[in-house]
Amino acid sequence: MLHLSSTAEVIARIPSAKQIDVTAYTLHGPICAALERAAGQGAQVTVELERDPYDSPGLGRENRRVVQRLAEAGVDARLDHPVHAKEIVADGTLYLDGKNWHEGDLVLREDDPADRATIATIKHEALAQEAALLRGAQPSDDLVVESESFGRYNAVYSALERAARAGLTPRVLVAA
């Protein structure tokens, strides 16, 4: 069962972890510093960041700089593509962030490995699961979808459109 968490909780958890695996679109600030310290204290830390951020060559340069800095601190850091997840696994506990590990972000935590295995962390798989939930919505359900961006021609958009045409009143919250 997912639990509410926070970036601050993740930062507090990192120093005691022995194995930390990070997949993120980008990283900066206190999370990077905590990962560097953990690697320096002997933790096995791996980080994978997006190599080619969508429409953002500046972020691509920043990710290369962050990977180099983390590697110099003893982190197994690399770039890959595509990477969109924002997840940290610390000694088996999964933390999911909807943004990129900023202070104040809403973070979800899953401690149970069996439940963790059911969570889609690849974007198209997650969108398909969200769309399936929306397709099963009933008129009495309060449909709320939150996203960092929203566009047409994906499974969630199509499911929301069908829900609206069926008389449901979904709300869509999009980050500023």
mmCIF file of C-alpha atoms in Angstrom:
data_model
loop_
_atom_site.group_PDB
_atom_site.id
_atom_site.type_symbol
_atom_site.label_atom_id
_atom_site.label_comp_id
_atom_site.label_asym_id
_atom_site.label_seq_id
_atom_site.Cartn_x
_atom_site.Cartn_y
_atom_site.Cartn_z
ATOM 1 C CA MET A 1 0.000 0.000 0.000
ATOM 2 C CA LEU A 2 1.401 3.384 -0.989
ATOM 3 C CA HIS A 3 2.071 5.904 1.766
ATOM 4 C CA LEU A 4 2.510 9.652 1.591
ATOM 5 C CA SER A 5 6.093 10.755 2.007
ATOM 6 C CA SER A 6 8.263 13.746 1.155
ATOM 7 C CA THR A 7 11.595 14.699 -0.324
ATOM 8 C CA ALA A 8 12.750 15.494 3.219
ATOM 9 C CA GLU A 9 11.930 11.909 4.298
ATOM 10 C CA VAL A 10 13.922 10.523 1.376
ATOM 11 C CA ILE A 11 16.910 12.733 2.223
ATOM 12 C CA ALA A 12 16.697 11.560 5.845
ATOM 13 C CA ARG A 13 16.532 7.892 4.741
ATOM 14 C CA ILE A 14 19.508 7.962 2.351
ATOM 15 C CA PRO A 15 22.318 8.113 4.991
ATOM 16 C CA SER A 16 21.302 4.794 6.569
ATOM 17 C CA ALA A 17 20.743 2.937 3.288
ATOM 18 C CA LYS A 18 23.297 0.437 2.008
ATOM 19 C CA GLN A 19 21.874 0.115 -1.546
ATOM 20 C CA ILE A 20 20.367 3.113 -3.347
ATOM 21 C CA ASP A 21 19.136 3.056 -6.942
ATOM 22 C CA VAL A 22 17.936 6.278 -8.547
ATOM 23 C CA THR A 23 16.214 6.803 -11.864
ATOM 24 C CA ALA A 24 15.326 10.414 -12.606
ATOM 25 C CA TYR A 25 14.780 12.867 -15.400
ATOM 26 C CA THR A 26 17.169 15.207 -13.589
ATOM 27 C CA LEU A 27 18.592 15.708 -10.081
ATOM 28 C CA HIS A 28 19.928 18.641 -8.132
ATOM 29 C CA GLY A 29 20.383 20.130 -4.701
ATOM 30 C CA PRO A 30 19.983 18.247 -1.433
ATOM 31 C CA ILE A 31 19.231 14.885 -3.085
ATOM 32 C CA CYS A 32 22.541 14.991 -4.987
ATOM 33 C CA ALA A 33 24.439 15.975 -1.864
ATOM 34 C CA ALA A 34 22.824 13.147 0.133
ATOM 35 C CA LEU A 35 23.697 10.604 -2.574
ATOM 36 C CA GLU A 36 27.309 11.827 -2.708
ATOM 37 C CA ARG A 37 27.609 11.515 1.090
ATOM 38 C CA ALA A 38 26.065 8.031 1.058
ATOM 39 C CA ALA A 39 28.524 6.842 -1.594
ATOM 40 C CA GLY A 40 31.371 8.356 0.419
ATOM 41 C CA GLN A 41 30.206 6.374 3.468
ATOM 42 C CA GLY A 42 30.259 3.079 1.542
ATOM 43 C CA ALA A 43 26.710 2.740 0.213
ATOM 44 C CA GLN A 44 26.242 1.234 -3.241
ATOM 45 C CA VAL A 45 24.638 4.108 -5.148
ATOM 46 C CA THR A 46 23.537 3.999 -8.773
ATOM 47 C CA VAL A 47 21.987 6.924 -10.618
ATOM 48 C CA GLU A 48 20.517 7.007 -14.118
ATOM 49 C CA LEU A 49 19.513 10.358 -15.627
ATOM 50 C CA GLU A 50 17.938 11.344 -18.939
ATOM 51 C CA ARG A 51 20.555 11.811 -21.661
ATOM 52 C CA ASP A 52 18.399 13.787 -24.093
ATOM 53 C CA PRO A 53 15.771 15.801 -22.191
ATOM 54 C CA TYR A 54 12.869 16.757 -24.428
ATOM 55 C CA ASP A 55 13.369 20.156 -26.012
ATOM 56 C CA SER A 56 16.036 21.169 -23.482
ATOM 57 C CA PRO A 57 19.702 21.069 -24.510
ATOM 58 C CA GLY A 58 20.558 23.096 -21.392
ATOM 59 C CA LEU A 59 19.124 20.378 -19.162
ATOM 60 C CA GLY A 60 21.064 17.773 -21.117
ATOM 61 C CA ARG A 61 24.302 19.652 -20.367
ATOM 62 C CA GLU A 62 23.291 19.941 -16.714
ATOM 63 C CA ASN A 63 22.579 16.199 -16.491
ATOM 64 C CA ARG A 64 26.031 15.446 -17.951
ATOM 65 C CA ARG A 65 27.577 17.749 -15.338
ATOM 66 C CA VAL A 66 25.595 16.102 -12.513
ATOM 67 C CA VAL A 67 26.582 12.599 -13.669
ATOM 68 C CA GLN A 68 30.244 13.615 -13.746
ATOM 69 C CA ARG A 69 30.032 15.154 -10.270
ATOM 70 C CA LEU A 70 28.263 12.091 -8.844
ATOM 71 C CA ALA A 71 30.791 9.736 -10.468
ATOM 72 C CA GLU A 72 33.648 11.728 -8.920
ATOM 73 C CA ALA A 73 31.971 11.155 -5.530
ATOM 74 C CA GLY A 74 31.891 7.365 -6.062
ATOM 75 C CA VAL A 75 28.376 6.999 -7.444
ATOM 76 C CA ASP A 76 27.794 4.632 -10.371
ATOM 77 C CA ALA A 77 26.196 7.411 -12.441
ATOM 78 C CA ARG A 78 25.222 7.323 -16.109
ATOM 79 C CA LEU A 79 22.974 8.824 -18.740
ATOM 80 C CA ASP A 80 20.347 6.830 -20.631
ATOM 81 C CA HIS A 81 17.389 7.461 -22.921
ATOM 82 C CA PRO A 82 14.477 7.458 -22.478
ATOM 83 C CA VAL A 83 14.314 8.080 -18.735
ATOM 84 C CA HIS A 84 11.252 9.775 -17.321
ATOM 85 C CA ALA A 85 10.685 8.086 -13.959
ATOM 86 C CA LYS A 86 11.478 9.874 -10.741
ATOM 87 C CA GLU A 87 12.165 6.985 -8.394
ATOM 88 C CA ILE A 88 14.558 6.114 -5.623
ATOM 89 C CA VAL A 89 14.845 2.652 -4.121
ATOM 90 C CA ALA A 90 16.666 2.700 -0.788
ATOM 91 C CA ASP A 91 17.241 -0.776 0.673
ATOM 92 C CA GLY A 92 14.087 -2.054 -1.032
ATOM 93 C CA THR A 93 11.796 0.865 -0.190
ATOM 94 C CA LEU A 94 10.482 2.625 -3.295
ATOM 95 C CA TYR A 95 9.986 6.391 -3.336
ATOM 96 C CA LEU A 96 8.173 7.981 -6.291
ATOM 97 C CA ASP A 97 8.143 11.701 -6.990
ATOM 98 C CA GLY A 98 5.941 13.388 -9.571
ATOM 99 C CA LYS A 99 8.541 16.085 -10.196
ATOM 100 C CA ASN A 100 12.310 15.869 -9.653
ATOM 101 C CA TRP A 101 12.937 15.716 -5.901
ATOM 102 C CA HIS A 102 12.348 19.332 -4.940
ATOM 103 C CA GLU A 103 11.487 20.475 -1.438
ATOM 104 C CA GLY A 104 7.723 20.361 -1.010
ATOM 105 C CA ASP A 105 7.110 17.686 -3.658
ATOM 106 C CA LEU A 106 4.502 15.048 -2.961
ATOM 107 C CA VAL A 107 6.359 11.750 -2.718
ATOM 108 C CA LEU A 108 4.840 8.283 -2.442
ATOM 109 C CA ARG A 109 6.520 5.439 -0.553
ATOM 110 C CA GLU A 110 6.038 1.695 -0.997
ATOM 111 C CA ASP A 111 7.712 -0.632 1.507
ATOM 112 C CA ASP A 112 6.269 -3.982 0.363
ATOM 113 C CA PRO A 113 8.266 -5.615 -2.472
ATOM 114 C CA ALA A 114 5.179 -7.491 -3.728
ATOM 115 C CA ASP A 115 3.161 -4.281 -4.001
ATOM 116 C CA ARG A 116 6.171 -2.463 -5.454
ATOM 117 C CA ALA A 117 6.289 -4.959 -8.322
ATOM 118 C CA THR A 118 2.750 -3.940 -9.397
ATOM 119 C CA ILE A 119 3.617 -0.247 -9.825
ATOM 120 C CA ALA A 120 4.314 0.844 -13.389
ATOM 121 C CA THR A 121 7.405 3.049 -13.497
ATOM 122 C CA ILE A 122 7.752 3.211 -17.286
ATOM 123 C CA LYS A 123 5.749 6.155 -18.606
ATOM 124 C CA HIS A 124 3.620 4.410 -21.262
ATOM 125 C CA GLU A 125 2.814 1.578 -18.835
ATOM 126 C CA ALA A 126 1.820 4.058 -16.120
ATOM 127 C CA LEU A 127 -0.385 5.983 -18.569
ATOM 128 C CA ALA A 128 -2.077 2.727 -19.596
ATOM 129 C CA GLN A 129 -2.819 1.874 -15.944
ATOM 130 C CA GLU A 130 -4.175 5.378 -15.296
ATOM 131 C CA ALA A 131 -6.391 5.122 -18.382
ATOM 132 C CA ALA A 132 -7.731 1.754 -17.204
ATOM 133 C CA LEU A 133 -8.682 3.302 -13.858
ATOM 134 C CA LEU A 134 -10.444 6.171 -15.621
ATOM 135 C CA ARG A 135 -12.334 3.807 -17.934
ATOM 136 C CA GLY A 136 -13.686 2.027 -14.855
ATOM 137 C CA ALA A 137 -14.954 5.239 -13.232
ATOM 138 C CA GLN A 138 -18.569 5.485 -12.143
ATOM 139 C CA PRO A 139 -20.741 8.640 -12.086
ATOM 140 C CA SER A 140 -20.379 8.816 -8.287
ATOM 141 C CA ASP A 141 -16.560 8.878 -8.515
ATOM 142 C CA ASP A 142 -14.692 12.134 -8.049
ATOM 143 C CA LEU A 143 -12.270 11.972 -10.977
ATOM 144 C CA VAL A 144 -9.119 14.009 -10.438
ATOM 145 C CA VAL A 145 -6.049 13.663 -12.646
ATOM 146 C CA GLU A 146 -2.811 15.477 -11.784
ATOM 147 C CA SER A 147 0.050 15.873 -14.213
ATOM 148 C CA GLU A 148 3.185 17.916 -14.775
ATOM 149 C CA SER A 149 2.033 18.353 -18.363
ATOM 150 C CA PHE A 150 -0.952 17.337 -20.393
ATOM 151 C CA GLY A 151 -1.270 16.626 -24.049
ATOM 152 C CA ARG A 152 -3.534 15.017 -26.541
ATOM 153 C CA TYR A 153 -3.143 11.572 -28.103
ATOM 154 C CA ASN A 154 -2.284 9.433 -25.115
ATOM 155 C CA ALA A 155 -4.258 6.812 -23.211
ATOM 156 C CA VAL A 156 -5.163 9.132 -20.320
ATOM 157 C CA TYR A 157 -6.427 11.889 -22.630
ATOM 158 C CA SER A 158 -8.614 9.413 -24.507
ATOM 159 C CA ALA A 159 -10.012 7.943 -21.274
ATOM 160 C CA LEU A 160 -10.779 11.428 -19.914
ATOM 161 C CA GLU A 161 -12.516 12.379 -23.152
ATOM 162 C CA ARG A 162 -14.662 9.221 -23.000
ATOM 163 C CA ALA A 163 -15.514 9.928 -19.346
ATOM 164 C CA ALA A 164 -16.590 13.484 -20.155
ATOM 165 C CA ARG A 165 -18.706 12.308 -23.120
ATOM 166 C CA ALA A 166 -20.362 9.784 -20.771
ATOM 167 C CA GLY A 167 -21.430 12.622 -18.463
ATOM 168 C CA LEU A 168 -18.728 12.291 -15.817
ATOM 169 C CA THR A 169 -16.978 15.473 -14.682
ATOM 170 C CA PRO A 170 -13.250 14.806 -14.470
ATOM 171 C CA ARG A 171 -10.964 17.519 -13.143
ATOM 172 C CA VAL A 172 -7.454 17.878 -14.545
ATOM 173 C CA LEU A 173 -4.764 19.585 -12.462
ATOM 174 C CA VAL A 174 -1.682 20.602 -14.426
ATOM 175 C CA ALA A 175 1.436 21.973 -12.736
ATOM 176 C CA ALA A 176 2.165 25.610 -13.524
#
